[in-house]
XYZ file of C-alpha atoms in Angstrom:
669
model
C -57.307 -1.396 -36.115
C -56.006 1.775 -34.528
C -52.648 2.802 -35.861
C -50.005 3.282 -33.132
C -48.323 6.663 -33.157
C -44.627 6.486 -33.949
C -43.731 10.135 -33.413
C -44.614 12.494 -30.560
C -47.630 14.762 -31.088
C -47.210 18.479 -30.356
C -48.907 17.975 -26.983
C -46.627 15.118 -25.882
C -43.873 16.035 -23.394
C -40.406 16.137 -24.947
C -38.321 13.016 -24.293
C -36.134 13.465 -21.189
C -32.515 14.049 -22.072
C -30.255 13.047 -19.246
C -26.876 14.752 -18.822
C -24.192 12.351 -17.719
C -21.657 13.292 -15.077
C -18.030 13.161 -16.117
C -16.595 9.754 -15.131
C -13.812 9.349 -12.611
C -10.204 8.846 -13.740
C -9.546 5.269 -14.873
C -6.253 3.967 -13.561
C -4.377 0.727 -13.058
C -1.570 0.499 -10.504
C 1.450 -0.617 -12.488
C 5.220 -0.763 -12.730
C 7.735 -3.617 -12.724
C 11.132 -4.865 -13.898
C 12.594 -1.729 -15.563
C 11.584 1.786 -16.568
C 11.489 0.713 -20.213
C 9.201 -2.269 -19.535
C 6.893 -0.129 -17.403
C 6.764 2.590 -20.055
C 5.592 0.019 -22.593
C 2.864 -1.112 -20.177
C 1.738 2.485 -19.522
C 1.470 3.328 -23.206
C -0.445 0.089 -23.846
C -2.939 0.848 -21.045
C -3.411 4.449 -22.208
C -4.174 3.210 -25.717
C -6.972 1.064 -24.228
C -8.765 4.001 -22.625
C -6.977 4.448 -19.311
C -7.147 8.151 -18.441
C -4.503 8.485 -15.736
C -1.298 6.796 -14.597
C -0.683 5.234 -11.191
C 2.985 4.412 -10.718
C 4.191 1.594 -8.479
C 7.848 1.924 -7.450
C 10.027 -0.943 -6.289
C 11.100 -1.217 -2.655
C 14.655 0.154 -3.032
C 13.211 3.281 -4.684
C 10.578 3.612 -1.948
C 13.135 3.301 0.851
C 15.911 5.448 -0.622
C 18.431 2.876 -1.830
C 20.112 2.457 -5.195
C 19.521 -0.763 -7.092
C 23.032 -2.028 -6.316
C 22.794 -1.561 -2.525
C 23.142 -4.706 -0.377
C 19.583 -4.333 0.940
C 18.217 -4.054 -2.615
C 19.421 -7.540 -3.563
C 16.482 -9.557 -4.871
C 14.089 -6.596 -4.574
C 14.861 -4.666 -7.783
C 11.821 -4.376 -10.032
C 9.767 -6.862 -7.995
C 6.807 -4.860 -6.632
C 7.259 -1.840 -8.870
C 9.590 0.001 -11.189
C 13.142 0.930 -10.111
C 13.959 4.639 -10.509
C 17.530 5.371 -9.474
C 18.128 8.660 -11.324
C 16.812 11.111 -13.895
C 17.644 8.727 -16.747
C 15.231 6.163 -15.309
C 12.486 8.769 -14.873
C 13.082 9.957 -18.439
C 12.733 6.381 -19.740
C 9.646 5.741 -17.598
C 7.699 8.520 -19.343
C 9.237 8.305 -22.812
C 6.649 9.429 -25.420
C 4.096 10.226 -22.690
C 3.508 14.020 -22.609
C 3.552 14.834 -18.900
C 1.912 18.232 -19.422
C -1.219 16.374 -20.600
C -1.095 13.514 -18.081
C -2.572 13.052 -14.601
C -0.006 10.965 -12.737
C -0.376 9.429 -9.303
C 2.875 8.293 -7.705
C 2.608 5.942 -4.744
C 5.693 7.200 -2.962
C 6.152 8.360 0.617
C 9.557 8.479 2.309
C 11.239 9.509 -0.953
C 8.314 11.634 -2.211
C 10.344 14.891 -2.390
C 12.969 13.110 -4.482
C 10.597 11.369 -6.906
C 8.643 14.594 -7.407
C 11.961 16.356 -8.073
C 12.830 13.749 -10.724
C 9.338 14.076 -12.251
C 9.691 17.866 -12.477
C 13.145 17.528 -14.050
C 11.863 15.011 -16.609
C 8.878 17.234 -17.451
C 11.156 20.238 -17.979
C 13.265 18.158 -20.379
C 10.066 17.496 -22.366
C 9.470 21.249 -22.522
C 6.390 21.072 -20.275
C 4.956 24.060 -18.458
C 5.569 22.999 -14.858
C 2.541 24.933 -13.662
C 0.366 22.703 -15.875
C 1.492 19.420 -14.263
C -1.370 17.449 -12.708
C -1.149 14.514 -10.367
C -0.409 13.371 -6.841
C 2.421 12.181 -4.685
C 1.054 10.032 -1.873
C 3.548 11.585 0.577
C 1.864 10.059 3.660
C 4.673 8.854 5.874
C 2.548 8.345 8.999
C 0.721 5.351 7.540
C 4.137 3.875 6.717
C 4.885 3.617 10.439
C 1.499 1.968 10.968
C 1.112 -0.424 8.066
C 3.310 -0.380 4.947
C 6.786 0.085 6.387
C 8.644 2.094 3.716
C 9.674 4.865 6.096
C 13.253 6.117 6.493
C 13.426 8.847 9.127
C 11.758 9.559 12.481
C 8.260 11.061 12.395
C 9.039 14.747 13.005
C 11.548 15.302 10.168
C 9.371 13.134 7.936
C 6.410 15.412 8.663
C 8.605 18.379 7.826
C 9.389 16.935 4.379
C 5.678 16.281 3.712
C 4.877 19.932 4.287
C 7.989 21.065 2.376
C 6.504 19.333 -0.670
C 3.106 20.924 -0.042
C 4.543 24.419 0.372
C 6.633 24.027 -2.793
C 3.670 22.907 -4.898
C 1.647 25.898 -3.691
C 4.180 28.219 -5.239
C 5.203 26.233 -8.324
C 2.717 23.415 -9.156
C -0.763 24.868 -8.623
C -2.578 21.827 -10.083
C -0.620 19.213 -8.140
C -1.947 17.347 -5.079
C 0.951 17.472 -2.606
C -0.371 14.745 -0.328
C -2.676 11.778 -0.603
C -3.662 10.743 2.934
C -3.637 6.968 2.626
C -6.099 4.911 4.617
C -5.804 2.064 2.098
C -3.061 0.231 3.976
C -4.752 0.884 7.308
C -7.614 -1.380 6.238
C -5.096 -3.885 4.863
C -3.492 -3.884 8.326
C -6.835 -4.721 9.918
C -8.377 -1.322 10.710
C -12.062 -1.213 11.501
C -14.025 1.380 9.485
C -14.024 3.705 12.513
C -10.241 3.354 12.886
C -9.705 3.885 9.179
C -11.715 7.105 9.328
C -10.071 8.388 12.498
C -6.445 7.474 11.766
C -6.582 8.958 8.255
C -8.253 12.180 9.411
C -5.798 12.501 12.315
C -2.938 12.192 9.817
C -4.430 14.943 7.650
C -4.776 17.182 10.709
C -1.144 16.606 11.707
C -0.026 17.667 8.235
C -2.289 20.729 8.074
C -1.253 21.859 11.560
C 2.374 21.876 10.394
C 1.581 23.336 6.968
C -0.104 26.359 8.577
C 3.370 27.547 9.622
C 4.715 27.363 6.037
C 2.144 29.101 3.834
C 0.608 32.590 4.023
C -2.719 32.616 5.866
C -4.599 33.832 2.801
C -3.404 30.770 0.827
C -4.052 28.190 3.531
C -7.720 27.399 2.659
C -6.727 26.628 -0.926
C -3.989 24.304 0.367
C -6.559 22.511 2.523
C -8.496 22.026 -0.709
C -5.487 20.366 -2.322
C -5.134 17.614 0.282
C -6.560 14.423 -1.215
C -7.163 10.948 0.175
C -6.535 7.403 -1.011
C -8.885 4.847 0.469
C -9.714 1.165 0.492
C -13.092 -0.375 -0.252
C -13.725 -3.824 1.166
C -16.367 -6.418 0.442
C -18.912 -5.219 3.042
C -20.620 -3.028 0.489
C -23.100 -1.129 2.678
C -20.515 -0.399 5.376
C -17.917 0.727 2.843
C -20.340 3.011 1.003
C -21.457 4.521 4.313
C -17.825 4.916 5.336
C -17.219 7.067 2.279
C -20.231 9.251 3.110
C -18.898 9.542 6.674
C -15.489 10.604 5.320
C -17.172 13.352 3.263
C -19.149 14.693 6.222
C -16.357 14.480 8.805
C -13.833 16.158 6.516
C -16.240 19.000 5.811
C -16.760 19.375 9.565
C -13.019 19.391 10.344
C -12.179 21.859 7.590
C -14.878 24.269 8.748
C -14.612 23.971 12.523
C -10.893 23.245 13.051
C -9.413 25.282 10.204
C -12.107 27.873 9.480
C -12.273 27.097 5.756
C -15.335 28.988 4.538
C -15.398 28.087 0.843
C -17.226 24.787 0.304
C -15.037 23.835 -2.682
C -11.962 23.764 -0.419
C -13.774 21.487 2.040
C -14.613 18.886 -0.601
C -13.416 15.377 0.248
C -11.440 14.380 -2.854
C -10.317 10.810 -2.978
C -8.987 8.060 -5.161
C -9.440 4.398 -4.404
C -8.002 0.980 -4.944
C -10.362 -1.717 -3.809
C -9.314 -4.300 -1.298
C -6.325 -6.427 -2.308
C -6.325 -8.074 1.134
C -9.585 -9.829 0.242
C -8.243 -11.382 -2.972
C -7.974 -15.130 -2.546
C -5.444 -17.612 -3.857
C -8.132 -20.294 -3.704
C -10.670 -20.050 -6.550
C -9.082 -16.771 -7.727
C -11.757 -16.308 -10.402
C -14.102 -15.301 -7.543
C -11.991 -12.165 -7.139
C -13.623 -10.650 -10.236
C -16.954 -10.439 -8.414
C -15.318 -9.096 -5.265
C -13.592 -6.328 -7.208
C -16.829 -5.279 -8.919
C -18.844 -5.181 -5.677
C -16.092 -3.143 -4.013
C -15.977 -0.732 -6.975
C -19.715 -0.118 -6.587
C -19.180 1.000 -2.984
C -17.138 3.999 -4.161
C -19.102 4.910 -7.290
C -22.836 4.452 -6.581
C -23.180 7.314 -4.089
C -22.756 10.492 -6.146
C -22.118 12.687 -3.100
C -19.267 10.404 -2.034
C -17.995 9.226 -5.412
C -14.277 8.607 -5.988
C -12.402 11.015 -8.243
C -10.083 8.236 -9.450
C -10.382 4.449 -9.302
C -7.750 1.783 -9.803
C -8.805 -1.835 -9.574
C -6.498 -4.762 -8.856
C -6.424 -7.689 -11.236
C -8.230 -10.907 -10.368
C -4.989 -12.882 -9.990
C -2.836 -10.583 -7.845
C -2.971 -13.083 -4.957
C -1.004 -15.394 -7.256
C 1.596 -13.055 -8.759
C 2.064 -10.167 -11.155
C -0.930 -9.485 -13.429
C -0.417 -9.697 -17.181
C -1.454 -6.935 -19.602
C -4.672 -8.854 -20.315
C -5.483 -9.094 -16.600
C -5.063 -5.343 -16.180
C -7.168 -4.755 -19.291
C -9.963 -6.855 -17.739
C -9.991 -4.626 -14.643
C -9.979 -1.497 -16.804
C -12.925 -2.780 -18.862
C -14.883 -3.310 -15.646
C -14.619 0.414 -14.893
C -15.478 1.399 -18.451
C -18.606 -0.779 -18.553
C -19.774 0.676 -15.240
C -19.196 4.260 -16.402
C -20.268 4.099 -20.042
C -22.768 1.245 -20.411
C -24.726 1.646 -17.184
C -26.844 4.720 -16.395
C -25.068 5.359 -13.084
C -23.737 8.784 -14.105
C -27.154 10.070 -15.193
C -28.695 10.359 -11.714
C -28.237 12.229 -8.456
C -27.303 10.559 -5.214
C -29.194 7.285 -4.731
C -28.921 7.198 -0.941
C -29.806 10.678 0.319
C -32.567 10.435 2.898
C -32.294 6.669 3.285
C -32.821 5.984 7.027
C -30.655 2.848 7.061
C -27.760 4.670 5.396
C -28.150 7.740 7.602
C -28.098 5.626 10.783
C -24.990 3.711 9.677
C -23.151 6.892 8.653
C -23.972 8.491 12.014
C -22.693 5.429 13.892
C -19.436 5.420 11.932
C -18.952 9.135 12.536
C -19.566 8.690 16.260
C -16.991 5.894 16.521
C -14.460 7.865 14.485
C -14.935 11.000 16.626
C -14.246 8.964 19.769
C -10.944 7.720 18.269
C -10.052 11.227 17.081
C -10.618 12.609 20.564
C -8.255 9.965 22.006
C -5.574 10.787 19.436
C -5.957 14.538 19.983
C -5.597 13.922 23.713
C -2.239 12.260 23.045
C -1.033 15.298 21.102
C -1.988 14.223 17.588
C -1.140 11.498 15.085
C 2.646 11.735 15.385
C 2.546 11.266 19.149
C -0.073 8.500 18.861
C 1.826 6.219 16.450
C 2.447 3.503 19.093
C -1.204 3.570 20.126
C -2.528 3.360 16.575
C -0.122 0.553 15.619
C -1.205 -1.533 18.601
C -4.883 -0.993 17.775
C -4.320 -2.152 14.184
C -2.585 -5.367 15.257
C -5.398 -6.114 17.714
C -8.090 -5.454 15.110
C -6.343 -7.651 12.548
C -6.050 -10.445 15.118
C -9.802 -10.304 15.640
C -10.460 -10.265 11.874
C -8.334 -13.368 11.291
C -9.919 -15.166 14.258
C -13.381 -14.602 12.768
C -12.276 -16.172 9.477
C -10.640 -19.114 11.273
C -13.756 -19.791 13.330
C -16.070 -19.470 10.340
C -17.893 -16.495 11.840
C -16.802 -14.571 8.736
C -17.429 -16.447 5.502
C -14.877 -16.222 2.704
C -16.225 -18.131 -0.276
C -13.774 -20.718 -1.566
C -11.602 -20.378 1.533
C -13.547 -21.480 4.607
C -16.879 -22.360 2.892
C -17.847 -23.729 -0.517
C -14.333 -25.011 -1.084
C -15.259 -27.753 -3.568
C -14.071 -26.515 -6.946
C -13.381 -27.342 -10.546
C -9.910 -26.654 -11.963
C -9.772 -23.121 -13.313
C -8.829 -22.775 -16.992
C -7.728 -19.216 -16.184
C -4.781 -20.429 -14.106
C -3.487 -23.164 -16.398
C -0.607 -22.908 -18.824
C 2.938 -21.631 -18.547
C 1.959 -17.994 -19.073
C -1.043 -17.893 -16.718
C 0.883 -15.748 -14.232
C 3.531 -13.249 -15.197
C 6.830 -13.288 -13.334
C 9.280 -10.433 -13.172
C 12.166 -10.503 -15.625
C 14.995 -12.514 -14.088
C 17.553 -10.311 -15.887
C 15.928 -7.004 -14.904
C 18.037 -6.479 -11.779
C 21.301 -7.121 -13.629
C 20.233 -4.775 -16.427
C 19.174 -2.057 -14.007
C 22.461 -2.203 -12.092
C 24.512 -2.079 -15.309
C 22.703 1.083 -16.406
C 23.121 2.593 -12.939
C 26.896 2.016 -13.049
C 27.054 3.564 -16.526
C 25.001 6.549 -15.335
C 27.410 7.259 -12.475
C 30.389 6.985 -14.818
C 28.961 9.444 -17.343
C 27.830 12.281 -15.077
C 29.628 15.408 -13.883
C 30.731 14.204 -10.449
C 31.695 17.670 -9.204
C 28.231 19.007 -10.063
C 26.601 16.071 -8.276
C 28.633 16.545 -5.105
C 27.953 20.281 -5.086
C 24.199 19.641 -5.426
C 24.255 17.048 -2.648
C 26.139 19.481 -0.398
C 23.400 22.039 -1.036
C 20.761 19.435 -0.157
C 22.651 18.574 3.036
C 22.731 22.233 4.005
C 19.006 22.641 3.324
C 18.174 19.621 5.489
C 20.331 20.934 8.330
C 19.096 24.524 8.172
C 15.372 23.815 8.026
C 14.720 25.477 4.671
C 12.556 23.723 2.080
C 14.324 20.640 0.680
C 12.545 20.720 -2.703
C 14.716 23.273 -4.617
C 17.928 21.484 -3.612
C 16.376 18.099 -4.441
C 15.454 19.320 -7.939
C 18.968 20.676 -8.443
C 20.407 17.295 -7.371
C 18.046 15.468 -9.746
C 19.152 17.608 -12.693
C 22.822 17.202 -11.771
C 22.497 13.406 -11.934
C 22.370 12.365 -8.263
C 20.850 8.972 -7.483
C 18.040 7.830 -5.216
C 20.522 6.195 -2.859
C 22.612 9.372 -2.633
C 19.520 11.457 -1.835
C 18.489 8.847 0.737
C 21.935 8.848 2.349
C 21.840 12.636 2.808
C 18.419 12.362 4.447
C 19.573 9.532 6.730
C 22.652 11.480 7.764
C 20.635 14.627 8.420
C 17.678 13.150 10.287
C 18.707 9.660 11.389
C 16.968 6.362 10.753
C 13.971 5.022 12.628
C 12.504 1.681 13.642
C 8.749 1.856 14.028
C 6.862 -0.029 16.761
C 5.807 -3.564 15.835
C 2.480 -3.418 17.655
C 3.186 -6.892 19.071
C 3.372 -6.833 22.852
C 5.450 -9.460 24.640
C 2.524 -9.984 27.005
C -0.043 -12.583 25.910
C -3.500 -11.301 25.018
C -6.715 -12.366 26.718
C -7.642 -14.513 23.717
C -7.765 -18.168 24.768
C -10.526 -19.703 22.649
C -9.312 -22.696 20.675
C -5.757 -22.509 22.021
C -5.856 -25.062 24.877
C -4.555 -27.996 22.813
C -1.738 -25.949 21.268
C -0.740 -24.490 24.626
C -0.556 -27.966 26.110
C 1.636 -29.102 23.209
C 3.924 -26.061 23.606
C 4.174 -26.704 27.358
C 5.029 -30.354 26.775
C 7.783 -29.730 24.246
C 9.138 -26.842 26.332
C 9.350 -29.156 29.317
C 11.338 -31.677 27.295
C 13.607 -28.903 25.984
C 14.241 -27.651 29.508
C 13.183 -24.103 28.561
C 10.394 -22.305 26.732
C 10.187 -23.009 22.988
C 11.962 -20.053 21.332
C 10.577 -18.768 18.019
C 12.450 -16.038 16.113
C 10.264 -14.272 13.527
C 12.077 -12.171 10.918
C 11.338 -10.078 7.840
C 14.385 -10.090 5.562
C 14.766 -7.570 2.740
C 12.889 -4.322 2.231
C 9.340 -5.701 2.306
C 7.328 -3.668 4.823
C 4.074 -5.646 4.634
C 4.285 -6.812 8.222
C 0.695 -7.991 8.850
C 1.521 -11.674 8.444
C 4.643 -11.566 10.593
C 2.797 -9.649 13.308
C -0.075 -12.109 13.399
C 2.229 -15.137 13.453
C 4.262 -13.609 16.291
C 1.156 -12.644 18.262
C -0.460 -16.073 17.869
C 2.789 -17.860 18.799
C 3.005 -15.670 21.914
C -0.601 -16.469 22.863
C 0.130 -20.166 22.373
C 2.886 -19.964 24.983
C 5.993 -19.708 22.822
C 8.810 -17.321 23.695
C 8.873 -15.025 20.654
C 11.483 -12.643 19.301
C 10.264 -10.195 16.641
C 12.153 -6.986 15.859
C 10.045 -5.777 12.928
C 10.867 -5.114 9.307
C 13.849 -4.532 7.049
C 16.425 -6.993 8.338
C 19.304 -8.535 6.432
C 19.696 -12.327 6.476
C 22.756 -11.714 8.673
C 20.614 -9.794 11.187
C 18.214 -12.731 11.460
C 21.016 -15.289 11.835
C 22.585 -13.146 14.556
C 19.217 -13.020 16.353
C 18.816 -16.789 16.044
C 22.247 -17.253 17.653
C 21.701 -14.687 20.402
C 18.232 -16.007 21.229
C 19.250 -19.683 20.921
C 16.242 -20.162 18.657
C 14.483 -23.503 18.273
C 12.794 -22.384 15.047
C 13.119 -19.398 12.672
C 10.156 -18.010 10.724
C 10.488 -15.690 7.724
C 7.773 -13.529 6.136
C 8.406 -12.179 2.604
C 5.647 -10.756 0.414
C 7.706 -8.866 -2.167
C 8.552 -11.865 -4.356
C 12.224 -11.866 -3.333
C 11.911 -15.068 -1.286
C 14.273 -17.232 -3.363
C 17.463 -15.110 -3.185
C 16.832 -13.975 0.403
C 16.129 -17.461 1.730
C 19.093 -18.894 -0.178
C 21.374 -16.329 1.473
C 19.891 -16.949 4.913
C 20.170 -20.747 4.659
C 23.824 -20.420 3.642
C 24.536 -18.174 6.621
C 22.582 -20.430 9.000
C 24.754 -23.355 7.923
C 27.947 -21.332 8.361
C 26.856 -20.268 11.853
C 26.285 -23.854 12.956
C 22.497 -23.523 12.830
C 21.921 -25.985 10.011
C 19.669 -28.125 12.228
C 17.428 -25.224 13.271
C 14.151 -25.500 11.320
C 13.269 -22.550 9.068
C 9.688 -21.874 7.929
C 8.763 -19.315 5.257
C 5.505 -17.511 4.457
C 4.591 -15.259 1.525
C 3.085 -15.070 -1.945
C 5.095 -18.034 -3.192
C 4.314 -20.002 -6.377
C 4.480 -23.784 -5.981
C 7.616 -24.099 -8.138
C 9.364 -21.600 -5.851
C 8.073 -23.444 -2.787
C 9.701 -26.603 -4.138
C 12.983 -24.701 -4.571
C 12.806 -23.446 -0.985
C 12.208 -26.951 0.342
C 15.186 -28.146 -1.686
C 17.286 -25.524 0.114
C 16.274 -27.106 3.433
C 13.243 -24.985 4.384
C 11.049 -27.104 6.671
C 7.664 -25.639 5.683
C 6.252 -23.077 3.248
C 2.986 -21.181 3.772
C 1.029 -19.004 1.338
C -2.142 -16.882 1.710
C -4.303 -20.015 1.379
C -2.938 -21.146 4.763
C -5.225 -18.930 6.823
C -5.554 -21.270 9.827
C -2.893 -19.913 12.176
C -3.557 -22.562 14.815
C -2.625 -25.279 12.314
C 0.604 -23.422 11.552
C 1.337 -23.243 15.287
C 0.881 -27.012 15.636
C 3.150 -27.531 12.635
C 5.851 -25.478 14.367
C 5.523 -27.509 17.549
C 5.779 -30.643 15.418
C 9.062 -29.458 13.900
C 10.574 -29.286 17.389
C 8.813 -32.276 18.948
C 10.896 -34.967 17.281
C 12.501 -38.122 18.670
C 15.772 -36.173 18.857
C 14.099 -33.560 20.999
C 12.598 -36.206 23.241
C 16.031 -37.802 23.689
C 17.488 -34.414 24.482
């Protein structure tokens, strides 16, 4: 028998030694209840191998209100961490050395303020400010289009974006001053071409303004510090090609529009969170596979690979993820990066004719949209146009799911299921601490009582002067942060200086051309309207600070197309505002959309005010991410119907609304 060789002979080629690329930053998007609770979560995740932080702030912090403001009621600590002052920022990063950390802060309207607090907290730690690494999202334009946490009109908001950028050029050389966010554009229904075009148009608007604030010799480097934050949906090939299109279009824009010669400053640098919109309440365990497939779209193509990835947890369509749920998402990234051989090879798709053709088609569609936006004067001037396009695209997306043209496993096909052991038990879904708001407000009151009030007022006066004069708002914001000013006080100065703004809803009063499947509902609406003696009036409202308006927009648009007379003013209304609208419009039914988790206190307040206004017999329907026990509480308050993300058939909801009005009492009337 011939003996098999077990060692290489001198003539054998040496075994290939592959050099792995450095993996992307591993992040999870986190923050809730209080700064102390969030700090504990951050330190736990870092101990498990997370390599960067991604901070979620609550809605009062994002919209410039203190935790004890009337509009903050029920919203404190719900969708993120409340940060009302330097003490909160200090507690948020306790025992986390900021000089060594890469921190992404998802903050837009109040980005100058939160960055000021971060700088002040880092200085207290003794950090070298020039060593700080991270990102403020600082993309206010997408807030007008999709997320809704804006404060001021577009022009002064654009000014504050570039104030932050100009300040970081001089003082924070490793900091990304803006993260152009197309993530929420896709959540709002954007097609891949729209996502490409609207995000790139936003970046151009910022760079056009920034050119006036930095020396020409430093401008190319500032172009290189603009980063992007994108979404990756379930259509893997399209999403991967979209990322390659982003890389190529950005390189083209930087070179041709801005004359950036150095390739490193033209590099498309992006972070990603994969698609939360596609997470399903039904069979939520399926979300694990969706998240993995979406993560592959932004990691497989080396030439278009994300620089940072944060993955949602499998159960975020149900409520807040637990530590274990976030750990599961983190392990998914680590297995992909460290167990697979992905990082050992070059780009897998270069030269592929199918990929090349798809990338070229996406680029062509995006260029056509960019040309339209440029013809309108740029992204700021095109906000109404872009908002309308997003609502239309989302309408078409939902219609395809309703009709079954688009399959969503467990939702409109393959719905037979076994009970999931992952969702059973009292602790299957985490809920925010019921006492967190009270605790946060108590500490805020104590903070105000302990500070040097004269120093605070002097700092705020300096900030007011900076806003009025046009000089950079960052130095005065940092001074106010160190003096002890609060988020609400900073926000009030900004509101007084620049005014408030109500963005377009994107919902036209004119019915669309979509008629398929609506004949029966239209006939029912006509019949009940005839019995009422006027058109069925439906008031749609978004109470609280929640700016996720997709659901409200689609309900209003479908009700309009079904023949109802709709009234929809957009986001950020108090319960009193909605009751006043119901009275003024003589509403037959009131619909509320709340996705922030604050449905119980907001609906309780609204129902009390409806009763006091003599509208106790007007049906109220509520939609949102609402656990069944909360839905039962809402029904006990008198809510006529409750809808959650599993209720994707809008036509059924429309018939339900007609049914609420078409009662024997109505017929007698």
